[in-house]
Amino acid sequence: MTFALNHCCIFLCILVLLPVTCYSGDVFLSARATFYGSAGALGTPSGACGFGEYGKTVNNGEVCGVSKLYQNGTGCGACYQVRCKHPQYCTEEGTTVVVTDFAIGHGTDFVLSFEAFVKLARTNMGRLLIALGVIDAEYKRVPCQYPGTNVKVKVHEKSRYPDYLAIVILYQGGESDITAVEIYEESSKKWKAMRRAFGAVWNISNPPKGALSFRFQASGSAGVKWVEPKKVIPSEWRAGIIIDTAVQLN
């Protein structure tokens, strides 16, 4: 009886632990990667996510374009640890990149900025890695980390006061995706949905007048939650202004 009970306990432990192993965040997935730009190049301000200059310099220019991970823009702002599978050339750690663009090239999953690509290499191996052009790699999603920096909302350059408002969310920390954005209409006491225009850019025509409260939906492994900053978009908003939400996602 003791023998049977011991085996039963072992079996139950395996059943309990197996899902944890299967869904571990430490699992790397296979991919192909290449790069764009030339020596010293950072990201591009014209990336499909609509980040502008932020998309060029965020994370010290270690950014990337992705194909299937783009997910019609939901993947914008996500962070991934990428490492190459050529141990003679590359470090074990690889590098962490922020998604700022949609890119398809040579059957690859990641198109890294030059700055990010050379970070994959061991000391004095950068030239040899660059010569390969396209490499075998692996990746996993990791939390974006912006210590001391809050989530910011930028009024996009295409906005036209007062008839058309477009915003983009910057410094999206943690592992959550932004899946919805709403602004509050004081006259009707209702939240109005903004539309994903492209990438990380959300818009609305004929927005409510006055200062605008807003909230965004963060979706991740911990579930879905609405985040409503206390800061508001000012009543006389203009293209290019940036609002510090005083909120951090982690």
PDB file of C-alpha atoms in Angstrom:
ATOM      1  CA  MET A   1       0.000   0.000   0.000  1.00  0.00           C
ATOM      2  CA  THR A   2       2.846   2.364   0.871  1.00  0.00           C
ATOM      3  CA  PHE A   3       4.494   1.617  -2.482  1.00  0.00           C
ATOM      4  CA  ALA A   4       1.262   2.395  -4.356  1.00  0.00           C
ATOM      5  CA  LEU A   5       0.714   5.620  -2.422  1.00  0.00           C
ATOM      6  CA  ASN A   6       4.260   6.784  -3.112  1.00  0.00           C
ATOM      7  CA  HIS A   7       3.831   6.183  -6.823  1.00  0.00           C
ATOM      8  CA  CYS A   8       0.476   7.958  -6.763  1.00  0.00           C
ATOM      9  CA  CYS A   9       2.067  10.997  -5.105  1.00  0.00           C
ATOM     10  CA  ILE A  10       4.879  11.046  -7.673  1.00  0.00           C
ATOM     11  CA  PHE A  11       2.338  10.872 -10.501  1.00  0.00           C
ATOM     12  CA  LEU A  12       0.307  13.741  -9.040  1.00  0.00           C
ATOM     13  CA  CYS A  13       3.445  15.840  -8.634  1.00  0.00           C
ATOM     14  CA  ILE A  14       4.274  15.301 -12.295  1.00  0.00           C
ATOM     15  CA  LEU A  15       0.762  16.388 -13.292  1.00  0.00           C
ATOM     16  CA  VAL A  16       1.042  19.526 -11.181  1.00  0.00           C
ATOM     17  CA  LEU A  17       4.541  20.474 -12.347  1.00  0.00           C
ATOM     18  CA  LEU A  18       4.198  19.628 -16.027  1.00  0.00           C
ATOM     19  CA  PRO A  19       2.120  22.699 -17.053  1.00  0.00           C
ATOM     20  CA  VAL A  20       4.647  24.959 -15.318  1.00  0.00           C
ATOM     21  CA  THR A  21       7.440  23.415 -17.348  1.00  0.00           C
ATOM     22  CA  CYS A  22       5.516  23.562 -20.621  1.00  0.00           C
ATOM     23  CA  TYR A  23       4.615  27.223 -20.244  1.00  0.00           C
ATOM     24  CA  SER A  24       7.915  28.413 -18.805  1.00  0.00           C
ATOM     25  CA  GLY A  25       8.903  31.901 -19.836  1.00  0.00           C
ATOM     26  CA  ASP A  26      12.481  30.655 -20.218  1.00  0.00           C
ATOM     27  CA  VAL A  27      11.732  28.750 -23.441  1.00  0.00           C
ATOM     28  CA  PHE A  28      13.479  30.160 -26.516  1.00  0.00           C
ATOM     29  CA  LEU A  29      11.902  29.785 -29.955  1.00  0.00           C
ATOM     30  CA  SER A  30      13.853  29.347 -33.176  1.00  0.00           C
ATOM     31  CA  ALA A  31      14.035  32.209 -35.655  1.00  0.00           C
ATOM     32  CA  ARG A  32      16.054  33.781 -38.459  1.00  0.00           C
ATOM     33  CA  ALA A  33      17.507  37.257 -38.109  1.00  0.00           C
ATOM     34  CA  THR A  34      19.270  39.868 -40.199  1.00  0.00           C
ATOM     35  CA  PHE A  35      20.016  43.593 -39.894  1.00  0.00           C
ATOM     36  CA  TYR A  36      19.564  46.929 -41.617  1.00  0.00           C
ATOM     37  CA  GLY A  37      21.644  50.068 -41.730  1.00  0.00           C
ATOM     38  CA  SER A  38      25.384  50.497 -41.504  1.00  0.00           C
ATOM     39  CA  ALA A  39      27.989  50.913 -38.788  1.00  0.00           C
ATOM     40  CA  GLY A  40      26.794  53.133 -35.944  1.00  0.00           C
ATOM     41  CA  ALA A  41      23.207  53.149 -37.219  1.00  0.00           C
ATOM     42  CA  LEU A  42      20.362  53.182 -34.700  1.00  0.00           C
ATOM     43  CA  GLY A  43      16.706  52.494 -35.456  1.00  0.00           C
ATOM     44  CA  THR A  44      14.562  54.281 -38.018  1.00  0.00           C
ATOM     45  CA  PRO A  45      12.105  57.119 -37.256  1.00  0.00           C
ATOM     46  CA  SER A  46       9.888  55.935 -40.127  1.00  0.00           C
ATOM     47  CA  GLY A  47       9.068  52.519 -38.660  1.00  0.00           C
ATOM     48  CA  ALA A  48       5.596  51.045 -39.166  1.00  0.00           C
ATOM     49  CA  CYS A  49       4.753  51.364 -35.462  1.00  0.00           C
ATOM     50  CA  GLY A  50       4.554  55.150 -35.812  1.00  0.00           C
ATOM     51  CA  PHE A  51       6.943  55.912 -32.960  1.00  0.00           C
ATOM     52  CA  GLY A  52       8.893  58.568 -34.872  1.00  0.00           C
ATOM     53  CA  GLU A  53      12.205  59.656 -33.324  1.00  0.00           C
ATOM     54  CA  TYR A  54      11.457  57.559 -30.228  1.00  0.00           C
ATOM     55  CA  GLY A  55      11.629  54.477 -32.461  1.00  0.00           C
ATOM     56  CA  LYS A  56      15.128  55.482 -33.486  1.00  0.00           C
ATOM     57  CA  THR A  57      16.682  56.010 -30.064  1.00  0.00           C
ATOM     58  CA  VAL A  58      14.677  53.988 -27.507  1.00  0.00           C
ATOM     59  CA  ASN A  59      16.729  51.269 -25.789  1.00  0.00           C
ATOM     60  CA  ASN A  60      19.901  52.969 -27.057  1.00  0.00           C
ATOM     61  CA  GLY A  61      18.895  52.228 -30.613  1.00  0.00           C
ATOM     62  CA  GLU A  62      18.703  48.462 -30.065  1.00  0.00           C
ATOM     63  CA  VAL A  63      15.408  47.984 -31.876  1.00  0.00           C
ATOM     64  CA  CYS A  64      13.979  45.719 -34.534  1.00  0.00           C
ATOM     65  CA  GLY A  65      11.364  45.072 -37.141  1.00  0.00           C
ATOM     66  CA  VAL A  66       9.399  41.815 -36.937  1.00  0.00           C
ATOM     67  CA  SER A  67       7.099  39.880 -39.229  1.00  0.00           C
ATOM     68  CA  LYS A  68       4.659  37.493 -37.529  1.00  0.00           C
ATOM     69  CA  LEU A  69       5.217  39.089 -34.108  1.00  0.00           C
ATOM     70  CA  TYR A  70       3.956  42.438 -35.433  1.00  0.00           C
ATOM     71  CA  GLN A  71       0.335  41.246 -35.088  1.00  0.00           C
ATOM     72  CA  ASN A  72      -1.214  44.196 -36.935  1.00  0.00           C
ATOM     73  CA  GLY A  73       0.521  46.593 -34.565  1.00  0.00           C
ATOM     74  CA  THR A  74      -0.291  44.909 -31.247  1.00  0.00           C
ATOM     75  CA  GLY A  75       3.323  43.744 -31.096  1.00  0.00           C
ATOM     76  CA  CYS A  76       4.698  47.286 -31.256  1.00  0.00           C
ATOM     77  CA  GLY A  77       6.692  48.198 -28.155  1.00  0.00           C
ATOM     78  CA  ALA A  78       7.238  44.579 -27.063  1.00  0.00           C
ATOM     79  CA  CYS A  79      10.708  43.502 -25.943  1.00  0.00           C
ATOM     80  CA  TYR A  80      12.525  40.312 -26.904  1.00  0.00           C
ATOM     81  CA  GLN A  81      15.782  38.735 -25.924  1.00  0.00           C
ATOM     82  CA  VAL A  82      17.430  37.602 -29.134  1.00  0.00           C
ATOM     83  CA  ARG A  83      20.573  35.516 -29.343  1.00  0.00           C
ATOM     84  CA  CYS A  84      22.245  33.904 -32.318  1.00  0.00           C
ATOM     85  CA  LYS A  85      22.977  30.199 -32.693  1.00  0.00           C
ATOM     86  CA  HIS A  86      26.534  30.529 -33.983  1.00  0.00           C
ATOM     87  CA  PRO A  87      28.516  30.021 -30.773  1.00  0.00           C
ATOM     88  CA  GLN A  88      31.844  30.609 -32.492  1.00  0.00           C
ATOM     89  CA  TYR A  89      30.753  34.200 -33.182  1.00  0.00           C
ATOM     90  CA  CYS A  90      28.133  35.061 -30.559  1.00  0.00           C
ATOM     91  CA  THR A  91      27.664  35.564 -26.844  1.00  0.00           C
ATOM     92  CA  GLU A  92      25.311  33.402 -24.807  1.00  0.00           C
ATOM     93  CA  GLU A  93      23.286  36.411 -23.616  1.00  0.00           C
ATOM     94  CA  GLY A  94      22.513  38.017 -26.974  1.00  0.00           C
ATOM     95  CA  THR A  95      20.712  41.327 -26.681  1.00  0.00           C
ATOM     96  CA  THR A  96      17.295  42.784 -25.845  1.00  0.00           C
ATOM     97  CA  VAL A  97      15.437  44.663 -28.572  1.00  0.00           C
ATOM     98  CA  VAL A  98      12.251  46.755 -28.753  1.00  0.00           C
ATOM     99  CA  VAL A  99       9.823  46.218 -31.646  1.00  0.00           C
ATOM    100  CA  THR A 100       9.443  49.470 -33.597  1.00  0.00           C
ATOM    101  CA  ASP A 101       8.765  48.297 -37.144  1.00  0.00           C
ATOM    102  CA  PHE A 102       7.212  45.693 -39.432  1.00  0.00           C
ATOM    103  CA  ALA A 103       9.770  43.998 -41.637  1.00  0.00           C
ATOM    104  CA  ILE A 104       9.990  41.034 -43.962  1.00  0.00           C
ATOM    105  CA  GLY A 105      13.321  40.172 -45.498  1.00  0.00           C
ATOM    106  CA  HIS A 106      15.017  36.986 -46.689  1.00  0.00           C
ATOM    107  CA  GLY A 107      12.549  34.783 -44.781  1.00  0.00           C
ATOM    108  CA  THR A 108      13.556  36.288 -41.451  1.00  0.00           C
ATOM    109  CA  ASP A 109      11.586  36.826 -38.247  1.00  0.00           C
ATOM    110  CA  PHE A 110      13.728  39.709 -36.950  1.00  0.00           C
ATOM    111  CA  VAL A 111      15.404  42.577 -38.761  1.00  0.00           C
ATOM    112  CA  LEU A 112      17.630  44.164 -36.146  1.00  0.00           C
ATOM    113  CA  SER A 113      19.121  47.618 -36.156  1.00  0.00           C
ATOM    114  CA  PHE A 114      22.851  47.482 -36.861  1.00  0.00           C
ATOM    115  CA  GLU A 115      23.485  48.516 -33.262  1.00  0.00           C
ATOM    116  CA  ALA A 116      21.497  45.538 -31.964  1.00  0.00           C
ATOM    117  CA  PHE A 117      22.924  43.036 -34.446  1.00  0.00           C
ATOM    118  CA  VAL A 118      26.550  43.664 -33.507  1.00  0.00           C
ATOM    119  CA  LYS A 119      25.618  43.304 -29.809  1.00  0.00           C
ATOM    120  CA  LEU A 120      25.015  39.618 -30.529  1.00  0.00           C
ATOM    121  CA  ALA A 121      28.698  39.093 -31.332  1.00  0.00           C
ATOM    122  CA  ARG A 122      31.628  38.221 -29.143  1.00  0.00           C
ATOM    123  CA  THR A 123      34.479  40.698 -28.858  1.00  0.00           C
ATOM    124  CA  ASN A 124      36.161  41.213 -32.246  1.00  0.00           C
ATOM    125  CA  MET A 125      33.645  38.912 -33.964  1.00  0.00           C
ATOM    126  CA  GLY A 126      31.248  41.601 -35.205  1.00  0.00           C
ATOM    127  CA  ARG A 127      32.649  41.741 -38.740  1.00  0.00           C
ATOM    128  CA  LEU A 128      32.405  37.989 -39.177  1.00  0.00           C
ATOM    129  CA  LEU A 129      28.810  37.971 -37.963  1.00  0.00           C
ATOM    130  CA  ILE A 130      27.897  40.839 -40.282  1.00  0.00           C
ATOM    131  CA  ALA A 131      29.443  38.943 -43.194  1.00  0.00           C
ATOM    132  CA  LEU A 132      26.911  36.130 -42.658  1.00  0.00           C
ATOM    133  CA  GLY A 133      24.058  38.563 -43.334  1.00  0.00           C
ATOM    134  CA  VAL A 134      21.260  36.232 -42.232  1.00  0.00           C
ATOM    135  CA  ILE A 135      21.745  34.094 -39.131  1.00  0.00           C
ATOM    136  CA  ASP A 136      20.003  31.356 -37.182  1.00  0.00           C
ATOM    137  CA  ALA A 137      18.722  32.772 -33.920  1.00  0.00           C
ATOM    138  CA  GLU A 138      16.360  32.193 -31.037  1.00  0.00           C
ATOM    139  CA  TYR A 139      14.193  34.527 -28.995  1.00  0.00           C
ATOM    140  CA  LYS A 140      11.805  34.900 -26.085  1.00  0.00           C
ATOM    141  CA  ARG A 141       9.534  37.687 -24.825  1.00  0.00           C
ATOM    142  CA  VAL A 142      10.983  39.601 -21.886  1.00  0.00           C
ATOM    143  CA  PRO A 143       9.710  42.561 -19.814  1.00  0.00           C
ATOM    144  CA  CYS A 144      10.568  46.002 -21.169  1.00  0.00           C
ATOM    145  CA  GLN A 145      12.413  47.961 -18.509  1.00  0.00           C
ATOM    146  CA  TYR A 146      12.566  51.754 -18.341  1.00  0.00           C
ATOM    147  CA  PRO A 147      13.745  52.485 -14.780  1.00  0.00           C
ATOM    148  CA  GLY A 148      12.482  55.808 -13.497  1.00  0.00           C
ATOM    149  CA  THR A 149      10.506  56.496 -16.685  1.00  0.00           C
ATOM    150  CA  ASN A 150       6.714  56.559 -16.758  1.00  0.00           C
ATOM    151  CA  VAL A 151       4.460  55.587 -19.633  1.00  0.00           C
ATOM    152  CA  LYS A 152       4.094  58.628 -21.888  1.00  0.00           C
ATOM    153  CA  VAL A 153       1.436  59.542 -24.420  1.00  0.00           C
ATOM    154  CA  LYS A 154       2.431  61.558 -27.448  1.00  0.00           C
ATOM    155  CA  VAL A 155      -0.025  63.437 -29.633  1.00  0.00           C
ATOM    156  CA  HIS A 156       0.981  62.139 -33.048  1.00  0.00           C
ATOM    157  CA  GLU A 157       2.275  64.494 -35.743  1.00  0.00           C
ATOM    158  CA  LYS A 158      -0.690  63.722 -37.996  1.00  0.00           C
ATOM    159  CA  SER A 159      -3.156  65.140 -35.449  1.00  0.00           C
ATOM    160  CA  ARG A 160      -5.129  68.262 -36.465  1.00  0.00           C
ATOM    161  CA  TYR A 161      -6.647  70.286 -33.652  1.00  0.00           C
ATOM    162  CA  PRO A 162      -9.569  70.202 -32.976  1.00  0.00           C
ATOM    163  CA  ASP A 163     -10.952  67.737 -35.551  1.00  0.00           C
ATOM    164  CA  TYR A 164      -8.597  64.776 -35.532  1.00  0.00           C
ATOM    165  CA  LEU A 165      -6.668  63.343 -32.601  1.00  0.00           C
ATOM    166  CA  ALA A 166      -4.076  60.574 -32.884  1.00  0.00           C
ATOM    167  CA  ILE A 167      -1.888  59.371 -30.025  1.00  0.00           C
ATOM    168  CA  VAL A 168       0.920  56.880 -29.543  1.00  0.00           C
ATOM    169  CA  ILE A 169       1.922  55.256 -26.262  1.00  0.00           C
ATOM    170  CA  LEU A 170       5.629  55.319 -25.382  1.00  0.00           C
ATOM    171  CA  TYR A 171       7.751  53.546 -22.728  1.00  0.00           C
ATOM    172  CA  GLN A 172       5.395  50.601 -22.459  1.00  0.00           C
ATOM    173  CA  GLY A 173       7.036  48.638 -19.646  1.00  0.00           C
ATOM    174  CA  GLY A 174       6.548  45.028 -18.632  1.00  0.00           C
ATOM    175  CA  GLU A 175       5.226  42.308 -20.937  1.00  0.00           C
ATOM    176  CA  SER A 176       1.717  43.639 -21.584  1.00  0.00           C
ATOM    177  CA  ASP A 177       0.310  44.567 -24.994  1.00  0.00           C
ATOM    178  CA  ILE A 178      -1.848  47.669 -25.451  1.00  0.00           C
ATOM    179  CA  THR A 179      -5.052  46.262 -26.937  1.00  0.00           C
ATOM    180  CA  ALA A 180      -7.510  49.166 -26.616  1.00  0.00           C
ATOM    181  CA  VAL A 181      -7.570  52.904 -25.878  1.00  0.00           C
ATOM    182  CA  GLU A 182     -10.567  55.027 -24.865  1.00  0.00           C
ATOM    183  CA  ILE A 183     -11.192  58.700 -24.085  1.00  0.00           C
ATOM    184  CA  TYR A 184     -13.936  60.045 -21.846  1.00  0.00           C
ATOM    185  CA  GLU A 185     -16.709  62.250 -23.181  1.00  0.00           C
ATOM    186  CA  GLU A 186     -17.897  64.448 -20.329  1.00  0.00           C
ATOM    187  CA  SER A 187     -21.152  65.497 -22.043  1.00  0.00           C
ATOM    188  CA  SER A 188     -22.425  61.912 -22.382  1.00  0.00           C
ATOM    189  CA  LYS A 189     -20.589  60.498 -19.365  1.00  0.00           C
ATOM    190  CA  LYS A 190     -19.339  57.659 -21.577  1.00  0.00           C
ATOM    191  CA  TRP A 191     -16.029  56.251 -22.733  1.00  0.00           C
ATOM    192  CA  LYS A 192     -15.433  56.455 -26.486  1.00  0.00           C
ATOM    193  CA  ALA A 193     -13.197  53.925 -28.204  1.00  0.00           C
ATOM    194  CA  MET A 194     -10.252  55.076 -30.260  1.00  0.00           C
ATOM    195  CA  ARG A 195      -9.327  53.087 -33.374  1.00  0.00           C
ATOM    196  CA  ARG A 196      -5.935  51.554 -34.058  1.00  0.00           C
ATOM    197  CA  ALA A 197      -4.931  53.577 -37.118  1.00  0.00           C
ATOM    198  CA  PHE A 198      -1.686  51.697 -37.676  1.00  0.00           C
ATOM    199  CA  GLY A 199       1.082  50.249 -35.563  1.00  0.00           C
ATOM    200  CA  ALA A 200       0.954  51.799 -32.099  1.00  0.00           C
ATOM    201  CA  VAL A 201      -1.056  54.842 -33.260  1.00  0.00           C
ATOM    202  CA  TRP A 202      -4.651  55.248 -32.032  1.00  0.00           C
ATOM    203  CA  ASN A 203      -7.018  57.867 -33.446  1.00  0.00           C
ATOM    204  CA  ILE A 204     -10.479  59.401 -33.290  1.00  0.00           C
ATOM    205  CA  SER A 205     -12.234  61.921 -35.497  1.00  0.00           C
ATOM    206  CA  ASN A 206     -14.147  64.800 -33.893  1.00  0.00           C
ATOM    207  CA  PRO A 207     -12.864  64.107 -30.381  1.00  0.00           C
ATOM    208  CA  PRO A 208     -14.731  65.511 -27.375  1.00  0.00           C
ATOM    209  CA  LYS A 209     -13.968  69.108 -26.432  1.00  0.00           C
ATOM    210  CA  GLY A 210     -12.023  70.133 -23.375  1.00  0.00           C
ATOM    211  CA  ALA A 211      -9.381  68.278 -21.395  1.00  0.00           C
ATOM    212  CA  LEU A 212      -9.537  64.567 -22.162  1.00  0.00           C
ATOM    213  CA  SER A 213      -9.283  61.751 -19.647  1.00  0.00           C
ATOM    214  CA  PHE A 214      -8.089  58.555 -21.270  1.00  0.00           C
ATOM    215  CA  ARG A 215      -7.437  54.942 -20.396  1.00  0.00           C
ATOM    216  CA  PHE A 216      -5.747  52.018 -22.107  1.00  0.00           C
ATOM    217  CA  GLN A 217      -6.191  48.278 -21.883  1.00  0.00           C
ATOM    218  CA  ALA A 218      -3.104  46.256 -21.008  1.00  0.00           C
ATOM    219  CA  SER A 219      -3.259  42.568 -21.871  1.00  0.00           C
ATOM    220  CA  GLY A 220      -0.684  39.999 -20.795  1.00  0.00           C
ATOM    221  CA  SER A 221      -0.033  36.737 -18.989  1.00  0.00           C
ATOM    222  CA  ALA A 222      -1.470  38.248 -15.791  1.00  0.00           C
ATOM    223  CA  GLY A 223      -4.771  38.991 -17.533  1.00  0.00           C
ATOM    224  CA  VAL A 224      -6.460  42.090 -18.926  1.00  0.00           C
ATOM    225  CA  LYS A 225      -6.775  45.363 -17.035  1.00  0.00           C
ATOM    226  CA  TRP A 226      -7.728  48.963 -17.757  1.00  0.00           C
ATOM    227  CA  VAL A 227      -5.187  51.575 -16.734  1.00  0.00           C
ATOM    228  CA  GLU A 228      -6.550  55.101 -16.255  1.00  0.00           C
ATOM    229  CA  PRO A 229      -3.876  57.749 -15.615  1.00  0.00           C
ATOM    230  CA  LYS A 230      -4.784  60.787 -13.515  1.00  0.00           C
ATOM    231  CA  LYS A 231      -3.076  63.019 -16.054  1.00  0.00           C
ATOM    232  CA  VAL A 232      -5.226  64.220 -18.958  1.00  0.00           C
ATOM    233  CA  ILE A 233      -4.688  65.343 -22.528  1.00  0.00           C
ATOM    234  CA  PRO A 234      -4.933  69.166 -22.310  1.00  0.00           C
ATOM    235  CA  SER A 235      -7.939  70.923 -23.822  1.00  0.00           C
ATOM    236  CA  GLU A 236      -5.835  72.758 -26.392  1.00  0.00           C
ATOM    237  CA  TRP A 237      -3.703  69.784 -27.410  1.00  0.00           C
ATOM    238  CA  ARG A 238      -1.274  70.140 -30.273  1.00  0.00           C
ATOM    239  CA  ALA A 239       0.639  67.677 -32.444  1.00  0.00           C
ATOM    240  CA  GLY A 240       3.942  66.673 -30.877  1.00  0.00           C
ATOM    241  CA  ILE A 241       3.175  67.302 -27.203  1.00  0.00           C
ATOM    242  CA  ILE A 242       4.007  64.500 -24.753  1.00  0.00           C
ATOM    243  CA  ILE A 243       2.017  63.751 -21.597  1.00  0.00           C
ATOM    244  CA  ASP A 244       3.723  62.006 -18.686  1.00  0.00           C
ATOM    245  CA  THR A 245       1.030  59.666 -17.327  1.00  0.00           C
ATOM    246  CA  ALA A 246       2.752  59.171 -13.933  1.00  0.00           C
ATOM    247  CA  VAL A 247       1.996  55.458 -14.483  1.00  0.00           C
ATOM    248  CA  GLN A 248       4.461  52.598 -14.916  1.00  0.00           C
ATOM    249  CA  LEU A 249       3.671  49.177 -16.373  1.00  0.00           C
ATOM    250  CA  ASN A 250       5.694  46.322 -14.928  1.00  0.00           C
TER     251      ASN A 250
END
